[in-house]
Short mmCIF file of C-alpha atoms in Angstrom, two decimals:
data_model
loop_
_atom_site.label_atom_id
_atom_site.label_comp_id
_atom_site.label_asym_id
_atom_site.label_seq_id
_atom_site.Cartn_x
_atom_site.Cartn_y
_atom_site.Cartn_z
CA MET R 23 -89.94 -74.30 9.62
CA ASN R 24 -86.58 -75.73 7.86
CA PRO R 25 -84.85 -76.74 11.83
CA PHE R 26 -81.72 -75.70 11.07
CA LEU R 27 -82.87 -71.80 10.48
CA ASN R 28 -85.21 -72.31 14.05
CA GLN R 29 -81.59 -71.61 15.94
CA PHE R 30 -80.83 -68.23 13.61
CA ARG R 31 -84.17 -66.84 15.31
CA THR R 32 -84.48 -64.13 17.10
CA PHE R 33 -87.19 -62.21 18.75
CA ASP R 34 -86.82 -59.10 16.61
CA ILE R 35 -86.32 -60.92 13.23
CA SER R 36 -87.18 -63.84 11.54
CA PRO R 37 -85.05 -65.91 8.47
CA ASN R 38 -87.84 -65.32 5.77
CA GLU R 39 -86.32 -61.20 6.59
CA CYS R 40 -83.02 -61.30 8.07
CA TYR R 41 -79.79 -61.48 6.32
CA ILE R 42 -75.79 -62.53 7.67
CA LYS R 43 -73.65 -59.46 7.03
CA LEU R 44 -69.60 -59.22 7.79
CA TYR R 45 -68.40 -55.85 10.48
CA PRO R 46 -66.81 -53.52 8.37
CA THR R 47 -63.50 -54.24 9.73
CA CYS R 48 -63.43 -58.27 9.22
CA ILE R 49 -62.50 -58.93 6.24
CA VAL R 50 -61.73 -62.31 4.27
CA VAL R 51 -58.55 -62.60 2.56
CA GLU R 52 -58.08 -66.17 -0.44
CA GLY R 53 -55.23 -67.64 0.00
CA TYR R 54 -54.23 -70.55 -2.26
CA SER R 55 -54.84 -73.47 0.08
CA ARG R 56 -57.81 -71.96 2.68
CA SER R 57 -58.60 -67.72 3.58
CA VAL R 58 -58.42 -65.48 6.38
CA ILE R 59 -60.84 -63.31 8.13
CA CYS R 60 -59.17 -60.66 9.48
CA ASP R 61 -60.31 -58.83 12.48
CA PHE R 62 -59.58 -55.34 12.06
CA GLN R 63 -61.17 -54.09 15.37
CA ASN R 64 -60.11 -56.94 18.06
CA SER R 65 -56.92 -57.22 16.19
CA ALA R 66 -56.83 -60.67 15.33
CA TYR R 67 -57.59 -63.78 12.36
CA GLU R 68 -58.81 -66.76 11.95
CA TYR R 69 -58.36 -69.03 9.08
CA ILE R 70 -61.16 -70.52 7.17
CA PRO R 71 -61.74 -72.76 4.43
CA ASN R 72 -61.89 -71.85 0.97
CA SER R 73 -65.42 -72.55 0.77
CA LEU R 74 -66.44 -70.18 3.80
CA TYR R 75 -64.36 -67.46 1.29
CA ASP R 76 -66.47 -68.19 -1.77
CA PHE R 77 -69.67 -68.26 0.65
CA LEU R 78 -69.04 -65.20 1.73
CA THR R 79 -67.96 -62.85 -1.21
CA ASP R 80 -70.80 -65.02 -3.17
CA GLU R 81 -73.47 -62.19 -3.95
CA GLN R 82 -75.96 -64.41 -3.42
CA THR R 83 -74.78 -64.00 0.16
CA LYS R 84 -75.07 -60.24 0.48
CA THR R 85 -78.28 -60.27 -1.31
CA LYS R 86 -80.23 -63.21 -0.09
CA THR R 87 -82.39 -63.38 3.46
CA LEU R 88 -81.63 -66.70 5.65
CA ASP R 89 -84.47 -68.97 4.28
CA LYS R 90 -83.66 -68.28 0.85
CA LEU R 91 -79.73 -68.82 1.47
CA TYR R 92 -81.47 -72.38 2.68
CA GLN R 93 -83.03 -73.19 0.09
CA ILE R 94 -80.65 -72.65 -2.26
CA TYR R 95 -77.46 -74.63 -0.42
CA LYS R 96 -80.08 -77.59 -0.04
CA GLN R 97 -77.47 -80.12 0.07
CA ASP R 98 -75.69 -78.48 2.07
CA GLN R 99 -77.84 -76.81 5.37
CA GLU R 100 -75.77 -78.89 7.83
CA ILE R 101 -72.37 -76.78 7.00
CA LEU R 102 -74.14 -73.67 6.53
CA THR R 103 -74.96 -73.80 9.50
CA GLU R 104 -71.78 -75.00 11.00
CA TYR R 105 -70.15 -71.23 8.92
CA ILE R 106 -72.95 -69.02 9.96
CA ARG R 107 -72.75 -70.77 13.69
CA PHE R 108 -68.69 -69.37 13.69
CA LEU R 109 -68.63 -66.62 12.13
CA LEU R 110 -72.05 -65.59 14.84
CA GLU R 111 -70.11 -66.68 18.01
CA ASN R 112 -66.57 -64.96 16.84
CA ASN R 113 -68.53 -61.85 15.94
CA PHE R 114 -67.47 -61.70 12.27
CA ALA R 115 -70.92 -61.25 11.56
CA PHE R 116 -74.42 -60.10 12.72
CA LEU R 117 -77.83 -60.51 11.21
CA THR R 118 -79.63 -57.83 10.46
CA LYS R 119 -83.31 -56.43 8.48
CA ASN R 120 -80.54 -54.39 6.22
CA PRO R 121 -78.28 -55.82 4.75
CA ARG R 122 -76.97 -52.83 3.33
CA ILE R 123 -76.32 -51.19 7.06
CA TYR R 124 -72.40 -51.03 6.98
CA LYS R 125 -70.98 -49.84 3.46
CA GLU R 126 -67.77 -51.91 2.29
CA LEU R 127 -64.71 -50.02 3.70
CA TYR R 128 -62.60 -48.05 0.76
CA VAL R 129 -59.48 -48.56 -0.40
CA HIS R 130 -57.81 -44.87 -1.14
CA SER R 131 -55.34 -45.09 -3.86
CA ALA R 132 -52.94 -42.56 -2.65
CA LEU R 133 -51.53 -40.74 -6.00
CA GLU R 134 -48.80 -39.44 -3.24
CA GLU R 135 -46.75 -40.63 -0.70
CA ASP R 136 -47.36 -39.37 2.80
CA PHE R 137 -44.20 -39.78 4.75
CA THR R 138 -45.36 -41.19 8.27
CA ASN R 139 -42.92 -43.10 10.35
CA ALA R 140 -39.21 -43.05 10.07
CA ILE R 141 -35.91 -45.20 11.10
CA VAL R 142 -32.83 -42.98 12.09
CA GLU R 143 -29.90 -43.92 12.94
CA ILE R 144 -27.18 -43.26 15.05
CA GLY R 145 -23.78 -43.89 15.30
CA PRO R 146 -20.30 -42.90 15.65
CA GLN R 147 -20.89 -39.78 13.05
CA THR R 148 -23.72 -39.17 14.90
CA LYS R 149 -23.60 -35.22 15.60
CA GLU R 150 -26.36 -34.20 18.17
CA CYS R 151 -27.22 -31.20 16.56
CA ALA R 152 -27.36 -32.17 13.22
CA PHE R 153 -29.15 -35.66 14.83
CA ARG R 154 -31.79 -32.69 16.36
CA ASP R 155 -31.81 -31.31 12.22
CA TYR R 156 -33.30 -34.23 11.34
CA ILE R 157 -35.33 -34.73 13.56
CA THR R 158 -36.88 -31.06 12.48
CA ILE R 159 -37.06 -32.12 9.50
CA LEU R 160 -38.97 -35.47 9.76
CA GLU R 161 -41.86 -33.87 12.24
CA ASP R 162 -42.38 -31.04 9.06
CA ILE R 163 -42.81 -33.76 6.52
CA GLY R 164 -45.47 -35.28 8.66
CA VAL R 165 -43.72 -37.71 9.97
CA TYR R 166 -45.47 -39.26 13.65
CA ALA R 167 -43.47 -42.43 14.13
CA ILE R 168 -40.39 -43.40 14.47
CA GLN R 169 -37.32 -45.45 15.66
CA LEU R 170 -34.40 -44.97 16.42
CA ILE R 171 -32.03 -48.06 15.41
CA ILE R 172 -28.14 -47.42 17.60
CA LYS R 173 -25.00 -49.07 16.29
CA GLY R 174 -22.85 -48.39 19.79
CA ASN R 175 -23.03 -47.52 22.93
CA PHE R 176 -24.14 -43.82 23.37
CA LEU R 177 -25.74 -41.83 26.19
CA LEU R 178 -29.72 -41.91 25.10
CA GLU R 179 -31.54 -39.19 26.87
CA PRO R 180 -29.79 -36.34 25.02
CA TYR R 181 -31.19 -37.76 21.73
CA LEU R 182 -34.73 -38.59 23.66
CA ASN R 183 -35.06 -35.31 24.95
CA ARG R 184 -35.50 -34.13 21.55
CA PHE R 185 -38.91 -35.93 21.60
CA LEU R 186 -40.22 -33.67 24.51
CA ASP R 187 -42.86 -31.93 23.47
CA SER R 188 -42.55 -33.43 19.67
CA PRO R 189 -45.51 -34.36 17.83
CA VAL R 190 -44.03 -37.30 17.07
CA THR R 191 -46.37 -40.17 19.06
CA SER R 192 -44.51 -43.43 18.49
CA LEU R 193 -41.05 -44.03 19.53
CA ASP R 194 -39.56 -47.33 19.00
CA LEU R 195 -35.31 -48.07 20.20
CA VAL R 196 -32.81 -50.70 19.22
CA ILE R 197 -30.44 -50.89 21.16
CA ASN R 198 -27.45 -53.30 22.02
CA TYR R 199 -27.77 -55.77 25.76
CA ASN R 200 -24.83 -53.89 27.32
CA LEU R 201 -27.37 -50.57 26.28
CA PHE R 202 -30.32 -51.84 27.50
CA LYS R 203 -28.53 -53.03 30.68
CA SER R 204 -27.72 -50.13 31.73
CA LEU R 205 -31.27 -48.35 30.41
CA LYS R 206 -33.92 -47.51 33.20
CA VAL R 207 -36.68 -48.48 30.69
CA GLU R 208 -39.47 -47.06 34.08
CA ASP R 209 -37.82 -43.85 34.11
CA VAL R 210 -37.60 -43.26 29.57
CA LYS R 211 -40.88 -44.30 29.53
CA PHE R 212 -42.29 -41.76 32.48
CA ARG R 213 -40.51 -38.91 30.62
CA HIS R 214 -41.15 -40.10 27.20
CA PRO R 215 -44.84 -41.58 27.14
CA GLN R 216 -44.38 -42.75 23.16
CA LEU R 217 -42.09 -44.93 23.88
CA HIS R 218 -43.58 -48.38 22.53
CA ASN R 219 -40.76 -51.16 21.48
CA ILE R 220 -38.17 -51.77 22.58
CA SER R 221 -35.82 -54.45 20.23
CA VAL R 222 -32.78 -55.57 22.01
CA TYR R 223 -29.55 -57.11 19.72
CA GLU R 224 -26.70 -59.19 20.97
CA PHE R 225 -28.82 -60.53 23.53
CA PRO R 226 -27.01 -63.45 25.38
CA GLU R 227 -27.99 -66.83 24.18
CA GLY R 228 -28.92 -68.26 27.48
CA GLU R 229 -29.83 -64.93 29.20
CA GLU R 230 -33.50 -65.21 30.57
CA LYS R 231 -35.38 -62.67 29.98
CA ASN R 232 -37.24 -60.96 32.76
CA PHE R 233 -37.04 -57.80 31.74
CA SER R 234 -40.93 -55.85 31.62
CA CYS R 235 -42.18 -52.58 31.78
CA LYS R 236 -45.87 -51.45 31.57
CA ASP R 237 -47.22 -50.13 28.14
CA VAL R 238 -43.35 -50.40 26.34
CA ARG R 239 -43.23 -54.16 24.14
CA LEU R 240 -39.96 -55.70 24.44
CA THR R 241 -38.11 -58.25 22.32
CA TYR R 242 -34.61 -59.74 22.31
CA HIS R 243 -32.87 -61.30 19.22
CA MET R 244 -28.63 -62.46 19.46
CA ALA R 245 -27.95 -61.26 16.39
CA CYS R 246 -25.86 -58.10 15.82
CA TYR R 247 -25.67 -54.99 14.31
CA GLU R 248 -25.06 -56.14 10.57
CA GLU R 249 -27.54 -59.01 10.92
CA LEU R 250 -30.59 -57.28 11.82
CA HIS R 251 -31.94 -56.96 8.23
CA ARG R 252 -32.25 -60.36 8.31
CA VAL R 253 -34.29 -60.31 11.70
CA CYS R 254 -36.59 -57.33 10.86
CA SER R 255 -37.23 -59.65 6.97
CA ASP R 256 -38.19 -62.75 8.73
CA ILE R 257 -41.62 -63.72 8.30
CA SER R 258 -43.10 -65.67 11.08
CA LYS R 259 -46.00 -65.85 12.69
CA ILE R 260 -45.70 -63.56 15.13
CA PRO R 261 -44.71 -60.17 13.78
CA PHE R 262 -48.92 -60.59 11.63
CA ILE R 263 -50.01 -57.20 12.06
CA THR R 264 -53.41 -56.92 12.20
CA ASN R 265 -55.16 -52.89 12.25
CA LEU R 266 -56.54 -51.80 9.89
CA PRO R 267 -53.74 -48.64 8.40
CA PHE R 268 -51.24 -51.53 8.07
CA TYR R 269 -54.02 -53.64 5.99
CA PHE R 270 -54.75 -49.97 3.63
CA ASN R 271 -51.21 -49.62 3.31
CA GLY R 272 -50.50 -53.27 1.61
CA LYS R 273 -53.21 -52.44 -1.14
CA VAL R 274 -52.21 -49.56 -1.95
CA GLY R 275 -47.47 -49.98 -2.04
CA ASN R 276 -45.34 -51.99 0.15
CA THR R 277 -46.37 -53.25 4.05
CA CYS R 278 -42.55 -52.87 4.75
CA LEU R 279 -40.54 -49.67 2.63
CA TYR R 280 -44.39 -47.03 1.81
CA GLY R 281 -44.83 -44.19 4.13
CA LYS R 282 -41.11 -44.79 4.98
CA ILE R 283 -38.22 -42.81 5.17
CA CYS R 284 -34.92 -43.88 6.68
CA ILE R 285 -31.59 -41.43 7.97
CA THR R 286 -28.65 -42.95 8.21
CA GLN R 287 -26.20 -41.56 10.68
CA ALA R 288 -24.45 -40.01 8.08
CA GLY R 289 -27.36 -37.88 7.69
CA LYS R 290 -28.40 -39.64 3.84
CA VAL R 291 -31.57 -41.08 3.18
CA LYS R 292 -32.51 -44.43 2.66
CA ARG R 293 -36.02 -46.11 2.25
CA CYS R 294 -34.43 -49.17 3.86
CA ILE R 295 -31.79 -48.21 6.42
CA PHE R 296 -29.59 -51.22 5.55
CA GLN R 297 -29.79 -50.56 1.65
CA ASN R 298 -26.86 -50.58 0.30
CA SER R 299 -27.17 -47.77 -2.01
CA ASP R 300 -28.41 -44.36 -0.42
CA TYR R 301 -30.36 -40.93 -2.12
CA GLY R 302 -27.90 -38.36 -1.40
CA LYS R 303 -28.33 -36.41 2.09
CA ILE R 304 -31.49 -34.97 3.78
CA ASP R 305 -30.90 -31.25 3.62
CA ASP R 306 -31.00 -32.40 -0.17
CA PHE R 307 -33.75 -34.63 -0.52
CA ILE R 308 -36.11 -32.39 0.69
CA LYS R 309 -34.75 -29.67 -0.83
CA TYR R 310 -35.39 -31.03 -4.37
CA LYS R 311 -37.65 -33.36 -4.02
CA LYS R 312 -35.63 -36.43 -4.62
CA TYR R 313 -38.15 -38.34 -3.09
CA GLN R 314 -40.54 -38.04 -5.93
CA THR R 315 -38.08 -39.50 -8.37
CA GLU R 316 -38.54 -43.03 -9.69
CA PRO R 317 -35.87 -45.14 -8.15
CA PHE R 318 -37.00 -44.11 -4.78
CA ARG R 319 -40.85 -44.72 -5.46
CA SER R 320 -40.87 -47.81 -7.13
CA ILE R 321 -39.66 -50.46 -4.68
CA ALA R 322 -42.25 -48.13 -2.23
CA TYR R 323 -45.88 -48.93 -4.89
CA ILE R 324 -44.93 -52.89 -5.19
CA THR R 325 -48.27 -54.76 -3.34
CA LYS R 326 -47.61 -57.83 -2.45
CA GLU R 327 -50.48 -59.07 -4.78
CA LYS R 328 -47.92 -59.00 -7.46
CA ILE R 329 -45.20 -60.00 -6.17
CA GLU R 330 -44.45 -64.44 -6.01
CA LYS R 331 -45.97 -66.21 -3.64
CA CYS R 332 -46.80 -63.68 -1.78
CA SER R 333 -49.90 -63.05 -4.17
CA VAL R 334 -51.49 -66.55 -3.22
CA CYS R 335 -50.83 -66.04 0.56
CA GLU R 336 -53.87 -65.21 2.49
CA HIS R 337 -51.19 -64.03 4.70
CA ARG R 338 -50.53 -60.64 2.53
CA TYR R 339 -51.89 -58.02 3.74
CA ILE R 340 -51.34 -58.41 7.88
CA CYS R 341 -47.41 -59.50 6.78
CA MET R 342 -44.80 -57.41 6.12
CA ASP R 343 -42.62 -57.64 3.25
CA CYS R 344 -38.99 -55.74 2.92
CA ARG R 345 -38.20 -56.25 -1.23
CA LEU R 346 -34.69 -55.57 -0.45
CA TYR R 347 -34.16 -59.13 0.84
CA SER R 348 -35.78 -61.46 -2.28
CA LEU R 349 -34.96 -65.04 -3.18
CA ASN R 350 -33.53 -62.90 -6.88
CA GLU R 351 -32.76 -59.64 -4.75
CA GLN R 352 -32.32 -58.68 -9.01
CA GLN R 353 -35.93 -59.02 -9.81
CA LEU R 354 -38.35 -57.11 -7.91
CA TYR R 355 -41.51 -59.88 -7.34
CA ALA R 356 -39.54 -62.58 -6.76
CA ALA R 357 -41.06 -63.94 -3.32
CA PRO R 358 -39.65 -63.08 -0.42
CA LYS R 359 -36.29 -64.56 0.88
CA TYR R 360 -36.59 -65.20 4.30
CA CYS R 361 -40.72 -66.85 3.81
CA ASN R 362 -40.98 -70.43 6.35
CA TYR R 363 -44.68 -70.43 4.35
CA ASP R 364 -45.76 -72.56 1.89
CA PRO R 365 -48.64 -71.25 0.93
CA TYR R 366 -50.02 -73.40 -1.54
CA ILE R 367 -50.02 -76.32 1.27
CA GLY R 368 -50.36 -74.38 4.14
CA GLU R 369 -47.58 -74.97 6.03
CA TRP R 370 -44.96 -73.38 7.64
CA ASN R 371 -41.76 -75.30 7.09
CA THR R 372 -41.87 -76.14 11.28
CA GLU R 373 -44.32 -77.89 10.91
CA LYS R 374 -43.54 -79.76 7.87
#
């Protein structure tokens, strides 16, 4: 018996009849300088060398037993052992007698975009009755996640009460620091259990971030309202999103804009709330099916595979991308303007 194989012997499977198999929710993504395993079951990711990516995607790995693999990689058995141990210890893979026990995840390329999430701006031009109508329209087209972005200081309860007994299951708030100070987050969460995130802008520099609320994620930004686009389009290690819906979204469209619709305080439709142009009033937009027109559709179907730099980045399916802010805003496929990562050397600019 090969000494390297002994450690993988189990009580009911011998190396000459078992296969190494990735769990279906663990997906490997190849980058230029390194690759990554995305564990969507546990919302985690791990960097791996490209050689391990090659091993995992090789047809022989999928069809040969462990003892056959050790024969194939006769000159690299120690490395092979290290790879297999890494995969098993981190629960990325398992040993099985049946290599076809799980099918690979199938990504359906939807012909028609379904709206799932929305941003609604509340500002001086917002009328409560019109706001209620906006939410009704969004509910009718299937939106279940809504972010309210508040420009200024307003009494929030009349707006939040619209979501009582609403089919909307996820609610986020973007509010300024003064409004946040007057907000009793625990009470709001109790009345509106679908509240999951609060982002606070104009947060004073040096102020202690000692606020907390169970089941509500709080984030803080010193940026003013006009600079919020810089916050949401900034690409860093912190906002990586490791879940299957986001992965599927990134396979068929833009990770930020696909499935999204935004309504300004004046009732105008945009793809991004910070977009300069709009597509008219929300009522006409839905009535005349403007969401089927090319200007509105095209930007949402730009996948990372088409974008400069992103196409060779190992983070491309766990990273947000805003197409409105690129290094060359005249080019749809230009690299993101605020990305601090260099996939060609595998470093963030803060690490250089």
